[in-house]
Coordinates of C-alpha atoms and ligand atoms in Angstrom, one line a residue:
Chain A
X1 CA -27.7 26.6 23.6
X2 CA -26.4 24.4 21.0
X3 CA -23.1 24.1 19.4
X4 CA -24.0 24.6 15.5
X5 CA -20.0 23.2 15.0
X6 CA -20.2 20.3 17.6
X7 CA -23.8 19.7 18.6
X8 CA -23.0 20.0 21.9
X9 CA -25.7 21.4 24.0
X10 CA -24.0 24.3 26.5
X11 CA -25.7 26.0 28.7
X12 CA -28.1 29.3 28.6
X13 CA -24.6 31.3 30.0
X14 CA -21.8 30.0 28.2
X15 CA -20.9 32.4 24.7
X16 CA -18.0 29.6 23.8
X17 CA -18.9 25.9 23.2
X18 CA -17.4 23.9 26.5
X19 CA -16.3 21.0 24.0
X20 CA -14.9 22.6 21.1
X21 CA -15.1 26.9 21.4
X22 CA -16.8 27.6 19.1
X23 CA -18.7 30.9 19.5
X24 CA -22.0 30.3 20.3
X25 CA -24.1 32.6 18.5
X26 CA -26.9 33.3 15.4
X27 CA -25.2 32.1 11.9
X28 CA -26.4 33.6 9.4
X29 CA -28.1 32.7 6.8
X30 CA -26.8 30.9 4.6
X31 CA -24.9 32.5 0.9
X32 CA -26.5 31.7 -2.4
X33 CA -23.3 30.6 -3.2
X34 CA -23.5 27.6 -1.4
X35 CA -27.5 27.1 -2.8
X36 CA -28.8 25.8 0.5
X37 CA -31.4 28.3 1.8
X38 CA -32.3 28.1 5.5
X39 CA -29.1 27.3 6.9
X40 CA -28.2 24.2 8.3
X41 CA -32.1 23.1 9.2
X42 CA -32.2 22.8 5.7
X43 CA -31.5 20.2 3.2
X44 CA -32.1 16.9 2.1
X45 CA -34.6 14.6 3.7
X46 CA -32.7 11.5 3.8
X47 CA -36.3 8.9 2.2
X48 CA -34.0 6.2 3.8
X49 CA -33.6 7.1 7.2
X50 CA -35.5 10.4 7.4
X51 CA -33.5 12.1 8.9
X52 CA -32.3 15.6 7.8
X53 CA -28.6 15.5 5.5
X54 CA -26.5 18.5 3.6
X55 CA -27.6 18.6 0.3
X56 CA -23.9 18.2 0.0
X57 CA -23.9 14.8 0.0
X58 CA -25.1 12.2 -2.4
X59 CA -25.6 8.8 0.4
X60 CA -27.2 8.8 3.3
X61 CA -24.3 8.0 6.4
X62 CA -27.0 5.9 8.0
X63 CA -27.6 3.9 5.6
X64 CA -25.6 4.5 1.8
X65 CA -28.6 4.9 -0.4
X66 CA -28.3 7.0 -2.8
X67 CA -29.6 10.6 -2.6
X68 CA -28.9 11.8 -5.9
X69 CA -31.7 13.4 -7.7
X70 CA -33.3 14.2 -3.5
X71 CA -34.3 18.1 -4.3
X72 CA -33.4 20.8 -1.1
X73 CA -36.5 21.3 0.9
X74 CA -36.7 23.3 4.5
X75 CA -36.9 22.3 7.5
X76 CA -38.9 22.7 11.0
X77 CA -36.2 21.1 12.2
X78 CA -34.5 17.7 12.9
X79 CA -36.5 14.5 12.9
X80 CA -35.3 12.2 14.7
X81 CA -33.5 9.3 13.2
X82 CA -34.5 5.4 12.2
X83 CA -31.4 4.2 11.6
X84 CA -28.7 2.1 13.8
X85 CA -26.3 3.8 15.5
X86 CA -23.5 3.5 19.1
X87 CA -24.9 5.7 21.6
X88 CA -22.5 7.0 23.8
X89 CA -23.9 7.1 27.7
X90 CA -23.8 11.2 27.7
X91 CA -26.3 11.2 24.2
X92 CA -23.9 11.6 21.5
X93 CA -24.2 8.7 18.7
X94 CA -22.4 7.9 15.9
X95 CA -24.3 6.2 13.1
X96 CA -24.1 3.3 11.6
X97 CA -24.2 2.6 7.5
X98 CA -24.4 -0.4 5.9
X99 CA -21.7 -0.1 2.7
X100 CA -19.3 -0.5 6.0
X101 CA -17.4 1.6 8.4
X102 CA -14.5 1.8 10.7
X103 CA -14.8 3.6 13.9
X104 CA -11.1 4.7 15.6
X105 CA -10.2 7.5 18.0
X106 CA -11.4 10.1 15.0
X107 CA -15.0 9.4 15.8
X108 CA -14.2 10.4 19.5
X109 CA -12.4 13.4 18.6
X110 CA -14.4 16.0 21.3
X111 CA -16.9 13.3 21.5
X112 CA -14.9 12.2 24.6
X113 CA -12.4 13.3 26.9
X114 CA -8.4 13.8 25.4
X115 CA -8.3 11.8 28.2
X116 CA -10.3 8.7 27.0
X117 CA -9.5 9.5 23.5
X118 CA -5.9 7.5 24.1
X119 CA -7.1 4.0 24.8
X120 CA -9.4 3.5 21.0
X121 CA -7.0 2.6 18.2
X122 CA -6.6 4.7 15.0
X123 CA -8.9 1.3 13.7
X124 CA -10.6 0.1 16.6
X125 CA -13.6 -1.3 15.0
X126 CA -14.9 -3.1 11.6
X127 CA -18.3 -2.0 11.2
X128 CA -19.6 -3.9 8.2
X129 CA -23.7 -5.0 7.2
X130 CA -24.7 -8.8 5.7
X131 CA -27.8 -10.6 5.8
X132 CA -29.1 -7.2 7.9
X133 CA -27.9 -7.5 10.5
X134 CA -24.4 -5.3 11.7
X135 CA -21.5 -6.9 12.6
X136 CA -19.0 -6.0 14.8
X137 CA -14.8 -6.5 14.9
X138 CA -11.8 -5.5 16.6
X139 CA -9.2 -6.7 14.2
X140 CA -7.2 -6.2 17.4
X141 CA -6.6 -3.3 18.7
X142 CA -4.5 -1.9 22.0
X143 CA -6.8 -1.7 24.6
X144 CA -9.5 -3.7 23.1
X145 CA -13.7 -3.7 23.6
X146 CA -16.0 -6.1 25.4
X147 CA -19.7 -6.5 24.3
X148 CA -22.1 -7.2 27.5
X149 CA -18.4 -8.1 30.0
X150 CA -17.3 -10.5 26.6
X151 CA -14.2 -9.7 25.0
X152 CA -14.0 -9.4 21.5
X153 CA -10.6 -8.4 20.1
X154 CA -9.3 -10.4 18.1
X155 CA -12.2 -12.5 17.8
X156 CA -13.6 -12.3 14.8
X157 CA -17.1 -10.4 13.6
X158 CA -19.9 -10.6 15.9
X159 CA -23.5 -10.7 15.3
X160 CA -24.9 -7.1 17.2
X161 CA -28.0 -7.7 18.9
X162 CA -30.6 -4.6 19.9
X163 CA -29.4 -2.7 23.4
X164 CA -25.8 -4.3 23.7
X165 CA -23.4 -2.9 25.7
X166 CA -19.7 -2.4 23.8
X167 CA -17.0 -1.5 25.9
X168 CA -13.6 0.7 23.9
X169 CA -10.8 0.4 26.1
X170 CA -12.3 -0.3 29.2
X171 CA -13.3 3.2 29.4
X172 CA -15.7 4.4 26.3
X173 CA -19.2 2.7 26.7
X174 CA -21.6 2.5 23.7
X175 CA -25.1 1.5 22.9
X176 CA -26.0 -0.9 20.4
X177 CA -29.7 0.8 19.1
X178 CA -31.2 -0.6 15.5
X179 CA -33.4 2.2 15.5
Chain B
X1 CA 20.2 25.8 9.6
X2 CA 20.0 28.3 6.8
X3 CA 18.5 32.2 8.3
X4 CA 16.6 33.1 11.5
X5 CA 13.5 32.7 11.6
X6 CA 10.3 34.2 14.1
X7 CA 7.6 33.5 15.0
X8 CA 4.3 35.3 15.7
X9 CA 1.9 33.6 18.0
X10 CA -1.9 34.5 18.2
X11 CA -4.6 33.7 20.1
X12 CA -8.2 33.5 19.5
X13 CA -8.8 34.7 22.7
X14 CA -7.7 36.9 25.4
X15 CA -9.9 36.9 28.2
X16 CA -11.6 33.4 29.5
X17 CA -14.4 33.5 32.0
X18 CA -12.6 32.7 35.5
X19 CA -12.8 29.4 37.4
X20 CA -14.0 27.8 34.2
X21 CA -12.7 25.1 31.7
X22 CA -12.3 26.6 27.7
X23 CA -10.9 25.6 24.8
X24 CA -9.2 28.1 22.8
X25 CA -7.3 27.9 18.8
X26 CA -3.5 29.0 18.3
X27 CA -1.6 30.1 16.0
X28 CA 1.9 30.3 15.7
X29 CA 3.4 31.4 11.9
X30 CA 6.7 30.9 11.3
X31 CA 8.4 33.3 9.0
X32 CA 11.8 34.1 7.6
X33 CA 13.5 36.8 8.8
X34 CA 13.2 39.2 5.9
X35 CA 17.2 40.1 5.4
X36 CA 17.3 35.8 4.3
X37 CA 16.9 37.2 0.9
X38 CA 20.5 38.6 1.0
X39 CA 21.9 35.6 2.0
X40 CA 23.0 32.5 -0.1
X41 CA 21.5 29.7 -1.7
X42 CA 22.2 26.5 0.6
X43 CA 22.5 23.5 -1.5
X44 CA 20.8 21.0 -2.1
X45 CA 21.2 17.0 -1.7
X46 CA 18.5 15.2 -4.0
X47 CA 18.2 11.3 -4.3
X48 CA 15.7 11.2 -7.3
X49 CA 14.0 7.5 -7.1
X50 CA 12.7 6.1 -9.9
X51 CA 9.7 3.7 -10.4
X52 CA 11.0 1.8 -13.3
X53 CA 7.8 -1.3 -13.3
X54 CA 6.7 -2.7 -16.4
X55 CA 3.4 -0.5 -15.9
X56 CA 5.9 3.0 -16.3
X57 CA 7.4 1.5 -20.0
X58 CA 6.7 4.2 -22.6
X59 CA 6.1 7.8 -22.2
X60 CA 5.7 7.8 -18.9
X61 CA 9.8 6.4 -18.7
X62 CA 11.0 8.8 -21.4
X63 CA 9.7 11.4 -19.7
X64 CA 10.9 10.6 -16.4
X65 CA 14.8 10.0 -18.1
X66 CA 13.8 13.6 -19.7
X67 CA 13.3 15.0 -16.5
X68 CA 16.6 13.6 -14.5
X69 CA 18.8 14.6 -17.0
X70 CA 17.3 18.0 -17.4
X71 CA 17.7 18.3 -13.2
X72 CA 20.9 17.5 -13.6
X73 CA 21.4 20.0 -16.1
X74 CA 20.0 22.5 -13.5
X75 CA 22.2 21.5 -10.2
X76 CA 25.1 23.6 -9.4
X77 CA 28.7 22.6 -8.1
X78 CA 28.2 22.0 -4.3
X79 CA 24.5 20.4 -4.9
X80 CA 24.6 16.7 -4.4
X81 CA 22.7 14.4 -6.7
X82 CA 21.5 11.1 -6.6
X83 CA 20.0 8.5 -8.3
X84 CA 18.0 5.0 -7.7
X85 CA 15.8 3.2 -9.8
X86 CA 12.9 0.3 -8.5
X87 CA 10.9 -2.7 -9.8
X88 CA 10.7 -6.1 -8.8
X89 CA 14.5 -5.1 -7.2
X90 CA 16.3 -1.7 -6.8
X91 CA 19.3 -0.3 -9.2
X92 CA 21.4 2.4 -7.2
X93 CA 22.2 4.2 -11.2
X94 CA 24.1 6.6 -9.4
X95 CA 25.7 6.9 -6.2
X96 CA 25.2 10.1 -4.2
X97 CA 27.8 12.6 -4.8
X98 CA 28.3 16.1 -5.5
X99 CA 27.8 17.4 -8.8
X100 CA 31.7 17.9 -9.8
X101 CA 32.5 14.9 -9.1
X102 CA 30.6 13.0 -12.0
X103 CA 31.2 12.3 -15.5
X104 CA 28.2 14.1 -16.6
X105 CA 28.6 11.9 -20.3
X106 CA 28.8 8.6 -18.3
X107 CA 26.1 9.2 -15.7
X108 CA 23.4 10.5 -18.9
X109 CA 24.8 7.4 -20.5
X110 CA 23.6 5.3 -17.9
X111 CA 20.2 7.3 -17.4
X112 CA 19.4 6.7 -21.0
X113 CA 20.0 3.2 -20.0
X114 CA 17.1 2.6 -18.0
X115 CA 14.7 0.2 -18.5
X116 CA 11.3 -1.4 -17.1
X117 CA 9.9 -4.5 -16.1
X118 CA 8.4 -6.2 -13.2
X119 CA 6.9 -5.1 -10.1
X120 CA 6.7 -2.0 -7.5
X121 CA 9.0 -2.3 -4.6
X122 CA 8.7 0.6 -3.0
X123 CA 9.6 0.3 0.4
X124 CA 12.6 -1.5 -0.6
X125 CA 13.9 1.3 -3.0
X126 CA 13.0 4.0 -0.4
X127 CA 14.8 2.6 2.3
X128 CA 17.7 2.7 -0.5
X129 CA 17.0 5.9 -1.2
X130 CA 17.4 7.5 2.8
X131 CA 21.0 5.2 2.7
X132 CA 22.1 7.2 0.1
X133 CA 22.3 10.5 2.6
X134 CA 22.9 8.2 5.1
X135 CA 26.3 6.4 3.9
X136 CA 27.7 9.6 2.2
X137 CA 26.8 11.6 5.6
X138 CA 24.5 14.2 4.3
X139 CA 22.6 14.4 7.3
X140 CA 24.1 18.0 8.4
X141 CA 21.4 21.0 8.9
X142 CA 23.1 23.2 6.4
X143 CA 21.7 20.9 3.2
X144 CA 18.2 21.1 1.8
X145 CA 17.6 17.1 1.2
X146 CA 15.0 16.0 -1.2
X147 CA 14.2 12.7 -2.3
X148 CA 12.3 13.3 -5.1
X149 CA 9.9 10.0 -6.3
X150 CA 7.9 9.2 -8.9
X151 CA 5.5 6.2 -8.9
X152 CA 3.1 5.1 -11.3
X153 CA 1.7 1.8 -9.1
X154 CA 0.0 0.5 -5.9
X155 CA 3.4 -0.8 -4.1
X156 CA 3.9 -4.7 -4.4
X157 CA 6.2 -5.5 -1.7
X158 CA 3.1 -5.6 0.8
X159 CA 4.9 -4.2 3.2
X160 CA 2.5 -2.5 6.4
X161 CA 2.2 0.9 6.0
X162 CA 2.9 1.5 9.1
X163 CA 6.9 0.1 8.3
X164 CA 6.7 2.5 5.2
X165 CA 5.4 5.4 7.9
X166 CA 8.5 4.7 10.5
X167 CA 11.0 5.6 7.7
X168 CA 9.5 9.0 6.5
X169 CA 9.2 9.7 9.4
X170 CA 12.9 9.1 10.5
X171 CA 13.6 11.1 7.3
X172 CA 12.0 13.3 8.3
X173 CA 13.9 13.5 11.4
X174 CA 17.1 13.9 10.3
X175 CA 15.4 16.7 7.5
X176 CA 14.9 14.4 4.2
X177 CA 11.8 15.2 3.4
X178 CA 9.9 13.6 0.3
X179 CA 8.8 15.0 -2.8
X180 CA 6.4 12.2 -3.9
X181 CA 4.8 12.7 -7.7
X182 CA 2.3 10.3 -8.3
X183 CA 1.1 9.9 -11.7
X184 CA -1.3 8.7 -13.6
X185 CA -4.9 6.7 -12.1
X186 CA -3.4 3.8 -10.1
X187 CA -0.7 5.0 -8.0
X188 CA -1.9 4.5 -3.9
X189 CA -1.8 8.5 -3.4
X190 CA -2.9 7.8 0.4
X191 CA 0.4 6.1 0.5
X192 CA 2.4 9.0 -1.1
X193 CA 0.6 11.4 1.2
X194 CA 1.1 9.7 4.1
X195 CA 4.9 9.3 3.4
X196 CA 5.7 13.1 2.3
X197 CA 3.7 14.3 5.1
X198 CA 5.5 12.1 8.0
X199 CA 8.6 13.3 6.1
X200 CA 7.4 17.3 6.1
X201 CA 6.8 16.6 2.1
X202 CA 4.6 16.9 0.2
X203 CA 2.7 14.7 -2.4
X204 CA 1.7 15.9 -6.3
X205 CA -0.4 14.3 -8.9
X206 CA 0.8 14.9 -12.6
X207 CA -1.9 14.3 -14.8
X208 CA -0.2 14.3 -18.2
X209 CA 3.5 12.1 -18.6
X210 CA 4.9 15.4 -20.4
X211 CA 4.7 17.3 -17.2
X212 CA 7.6 15.4 -15.9
X213 CA 10.2 17.6 -16.6
X214 CA 8.7 21.0 -15.8
X215 CA 7.5 19.4 -12.3
X216 CA 10.7 17.9 -11.4
X217 CA 12.3 21.4 -11.7
X218 CA 9.3 22.9 -10.5
X219 CA 10.3 20.0 -7.2
X220 CA 13.9 21.9 -7.5
X221 CA 13.2 25.7 -7.6
X222 CA 11.2 25.4 -4.1
X223 CA 14.2 23.6 -2.9
X224 CA 16.7 26.0 -3.9
X225 CA 13.9 28.5 -2.1
X226 CA 14.7 27.3 1.3
X227 CA 16.4 29.8 3.4
X228 CA 16.2 27.5 6.3
X229 CA 15.8 23.7 7.2
X230 CA 14.4 21.3 9.5
X231 CA 13.2 24.6 11.9
X232 CA 11.3 23.3 15.2
X233 CA 9.6 24.5 17.3
X234 CA 9.8 24.0 21.1
X235 CA 6.8 24.2 23.1
X236 CA 6.5 24.4 26.7
X237 CA 2.8 24.4 28.2
X238 CA 1.7 24.8 31.9
X239 CA 1.4 21.2 32.5
X240 CA -3.2 22.1 33.3
X241 CA -3.2 22.6 29.3
X242 CA -3.7 19.9 27.0
X243 CA -3.3 19.6 23.1
X244 CA -6.1 18.7 21.7
X245 CA -5.5 18.6 17.9
X246 CA -2.8 20.6 15.7
X247 CA -2.5 20.9 12.4
X248 CA 0.1 22.3 10.0
X249 CA -2.5 24.3 7.9
X250 CA 0.2 27.0 5.4
X251 CA 1.8 26.7 3.0
X252 CA 0.3 22.7 2.8
X253 CA -2.6 21.3 4.9
X254 CA -2.4 18.2 7.0
X255 CA -3.1 16.7 11.0
X256 CA -0.1 16.2 12.8
X257 CA -1.0 13.4 14.3
X258 CA 2.3 12.0 16.1
X259 CA 3.6 14.9 18.8
X260 CA 7.2 14.2 20.5
X261 CA 7.4 15.2 23.9
X262 CA 10.7 15.4 25.9
X263 CA 11.2 14.8 29.2
X264 CA 10.5 17.8 30.5
X265 CA 7.4 18.4 28.9
X266 CA 8.2 20.4 25.8
X267 CA 6.5 19.3 22.7
X268 CA 8.7 19.7 19.1
X269 CA 6.4 19.6 16.5
X270 CA 8.7 20.1 13.2
X271 CA 6.5 22.5 10.6
X272 CA 9.0 21.6 7.2
X273 CA 12.0 23.3 5.7
X274 CA 11.0 27.0 5.3
X275 CA 11.2 28.9 2.2
X276 CA 12.1 32.2 0.8
X277 CA 9.0 35.1 1.5
X278 CA 6.5 31.3 2.8
X279 CA 5.0 32.2 6.2
X280 CA 4.2 28.5 7.7
X281 CA 1.5 27.9 10.2
X282 CA 0.9 25.7 12.7
X283 CA -2.7 26.2 14.4
X284 CA -3.5 23.8 17.6
X285 CA -6.4 23.3 19.4
X286 CA -5.9 24.0 23.4
X287 CA -7.8 22.9 26.5
X288 CA -7.6 25.7 29.5
X289 CA -8.0 24.5 33.1
X290 CA -10.0 26.7 34.9
X291 CA -8.5 28.9 37.6
X292 CA -8.9 32.3 39.4
X293 CA -9.4 36.2 38.3
X294 CA -5.5 37.2 36.8
X295 CA -3.7 37.1 34.1
X296 CA -2.2 33.2 33.5
X297 CA 1.2 32.0 31.0
X298 CA -0.1 29.2 29.3
X299 CA 3.6 28.2 28.4
X300 CA 6.9 29.7 26.2
X301 CA 7.1 29.1 22.7
X302 CA 10.3 28.9 20.9
X303 CA 11.9 27.6 18.0
X304 CA 15.2 25.4 18.9
X305 CA 18.8 26.7 18.0
X306 CA 17.6 30.5 16.9
X307 CA 18.4 33.9 19.7
X308 CA 15.5 35.4 19.3
X309 CA 13.5 35.3 22.8
X310 CA 10.8 32.8 23.2
X311 CA 7.4 34.1 21.9
X312 CA 5.2 34.3 25.8
X313 CA 1.5 33.2 25.5
X314 CA -1.1 34.1 28.0
X315 CA -4.8 34.5 28.2
X316 CA -6.5 36.6 31.4
X317 CA -8.8 35.1 33.3
X318 CA -11.8 37.4 34.0
X319 CA -15.4 37.7 36.0
X320 CA -16.6 40.8 33.6
X321 CA -18.5 39.0 30.8
X322 CA -18.2 41.5 28.1
X323 CA -14.7 40.8 27.9
X324 CA -14.6 36.9 28.5
X325 CA -17.7 36.8 26.2
X326 CA -15.3 38.1 23.2
X327 CA -13.4 36.5 20.6
X328 CA -10.8 39.2 20.2
X329 CA -9.1 37.2 16.8
X330 CA -11.0 34.4 14.7
X331 CA -7.9 33.9 12.9
X332 CA -6.5 30.6 14.7
X333 CA -9.9 29.0 15.1
X334 CA -11.2 29.3 11.5
X335 CA -7.5 28.2 10.6
X336 CA -7.6 25.2 13.0
X337 CA -11.5 24.1 11.2
X338 CA -10.7 25.0 7.9
X339 CA -7.5 22.5 8.0
X340 CA -10.0 19.8 10.2
X341 CA -12.2 20.6 7.7
X342 CA -9.8 19.5 3.9
X343 CA -8.3 16.7 6.0
X344 CA -11.9 15.8 6.3
X345 CA -12.6 15.8 3.4
X346 CA -9.8 13.8 2.0
X347 CA -10.7 11.5 4.3
X348 CA -14.1 11.7 3.0
X349 CA -12.6 11.2 -0.8
X350 CA -11.1 7.4 0.6
X351 CA -14.5 6.9 1.2
X352 CA -15.3 8.0 4.3
X353 CA -19.2 9.1 3.5
X354 CA -19.5 9.9 7.5
X355 CA -15.8 12.1 7.2
X356 CA -17.7 13.3 4.0
X357 CA -20.8 14.3 5.7
X358 CA -18.5 16.3 8.9
X359 CA -16.5 18.0 6.3
X360 CA -20.1 19.4 4.8
X361 CA -21.4 20.5 7.6
X362 CA -18.2 21.7 9.4
X363 CA -18.1 23.8 5.7
X364 CA -21.6 25.2 5.7
X365 CA -20.7 26.4 9.5
X366 CA -17.6 28.1 8.5
X367 CA -19.8 30.4 5.0
X368 CA -22.7 31.0 7.6
X369 CA -20.0 31.7 11.2
X370 CA -20.2 35.8 11.2
X371 CA -16.7 35.5 12.9
X372 CA -15.0 33.9 10.4
X373 CA -16.1 36.4 7.6
X374 CA -13.4 39.1 7.9
X375 CA -10.4 36.3 7.9
X376 CA -9.2 36.4 4.4
X377 CA -9.7 34.3 1.4
X378 CA -12.0 31.9 4.3
X379 CA -15.1 32.2 2.0
X380 CA -13.1 31.6 -1.0
X381 CA -11.7 28.3 0.6
X382 CA -14.5 27.1 1.9
X383 CA -16.1 27.2 -1.6
X384 CA -13.5 25.2 -2.6
X385 CA -14.3 22.6 0.2
X386 CA -18.0 23.0 -0.5
X387 CA -17.8 23.1 -4.5
X388 CA -15.8 19.3 -4.4
X389 CA -17.7 17.8 -1.9
X390 CA -20.8 19.2 -4.4
X391 CA -18.9 17.5 -7.5
X392 CA -17.9 14.0 -5.7
X393 CA -22.1 13.8 -5.1
X394 CA -22.1 14.1 -9.0
X395 CA -19.1 10.9 -9.1
X396 CA -15.7 11.6 -9.2
X397 CA -13.4 9.3 -11.9
X398 CA -10.3 8.0 -10.3
X399 CA -8.4 10.6 -11.3
X400 CA -10.3 13.8 -11.1
X401 CA -10.7 12.4 -6.6
X402 CA -6.4 12.2 -6.5
X403 CA -7.0 16.0 -7.8
X404 CA -9.6 16.8 -5.3
X405 CA -7.8 14.9 -2.4
X406 CA -5.1 17.1 -3.7
X407 CA -6.1 20.7 -3.6
X408 CA -7.7 20.0 0.2
X409 CA -3.5 19.1 1.0
X410 CA -3.2 22.8 0.0
X411 CA -3.7 26.4 1.5
X412 CA -3.0 30.0 -0.2
X413 CA 0.3 30.0 -0.7
X414 CA 2.8 32.1 1.2
X415 CA 0.5 34.7 2.3
X416 CA 1.0 35.8 6.2
X417 CA -1.3 38.2 7.8
Ligands
LIG501 ZN1 -18.9 22.6 20.0
LIG502 ZN1 -30.3 9.4 5.5

């Protein structure tokens, strides 16, 4: 069963999520108070990335596109992402947005093991979006970053290409997907 | 020190599945002793640290002066006070001293003479305030120690944030809490929030300069309500257990990111001074190793220097699905998730759209989680978070953002279960 809190897929025998410890059970239908009928599978279908986002946000977390003025809709399921992301070995994804973002330890909390977490700095990577491409920079993290085996820490911006293999702190492997 | 406090520890699960690892949540309630009401008030040592940069000119500085005088008028013999101002340079207007040793007329005249001008050298100001305590030997534990900082601007001293945090940590470790009051829309609430949290203090947004005297008075009242200074929660956990996250969840809410560990493996957490009738709550996410069937102790928790016995926390590993599939008390988990959501929302309000997105998802899941519906105020608090996220969707002014962020540092106060 898929954990509604952290998205981890658990085996049918589990009663609590192995990653976050939440009970795995049917969630209630959402109350009118939150104004989001249908619960997690409802929200805004994003005109920018095609994904389903909660109705409470005003910018697409993937592309940064404006979502104000979009009305909530019901969906049968989540459509697949159309936008850039970093993918971990276990399939977890970190969406990239065009506003520029910092990727650090918090982003990997509950995604990687607690033993690996200390190897990621609080501000490990800076992502920027220039000339229609994502750039990545390690401003000098403690344990470094390599792309396709090349150390980039402290060496300025690197232009990401589809399929680039990124290793953070020598322990966390990520792959860049442009869509 | 001060009066005694007691601990109450609750796990969300009493049973976990045998031969498997598990994630459980632990809440530690720190309650002041009921008899503390008859205790004498602890003396305070307060250093006022006031921004007198050019932008404070006019009503803001006038009200700050009135507030300083008002606070001094309410102090009692035995309380100590000092006053430092900062702009391009630091001025020690009054060296910290007990009230009865001051010439009050003289002191008030010196406060009246404070003038505005120059930049905002906050770091050196803070350091100088800290020195007021150190130089006069005021680090002992029966004093309630406070820096009341008032500023309206972004620091101009280019000191890296890490230096501020190190200084705030150092102050927090000797029990000096920074009450960081920000006025207007120019100041850096993230920095003020961080130095407050690292010193176990609070930050507060002041919308209107005419509120400054009342807020100083309120800070003094809260100082006077302290019945126990700087308690240290000491946890000796079983070596197989990992701490996956810690939040202070009440009365204020913030993540505790740096844990100090002693050589013998004890984890020490300082939740801040305890006020009369107010429960402090720490919440932890713990990862338990797989074990055979049977009852196992997770470890012992105590308050340093307290007579009261250690709290032993234990879970039973079992093969009986009827037992291990139950969440016995969702309070610890719900409180952890609530604190986590509030912290993520705060990050989101600072411009991190991914954090805001995660916060809104988590808040909605929590509202729909039947296990959490029995926890008092959970629904109200989560609705407030959803409401703030919704509002920020429509766009908040700088000042509204500061107010919203401040709300995310708060929990319903002083309610014990
Ligand atoms: Zn989960
Ligand atoms: Zn989108």
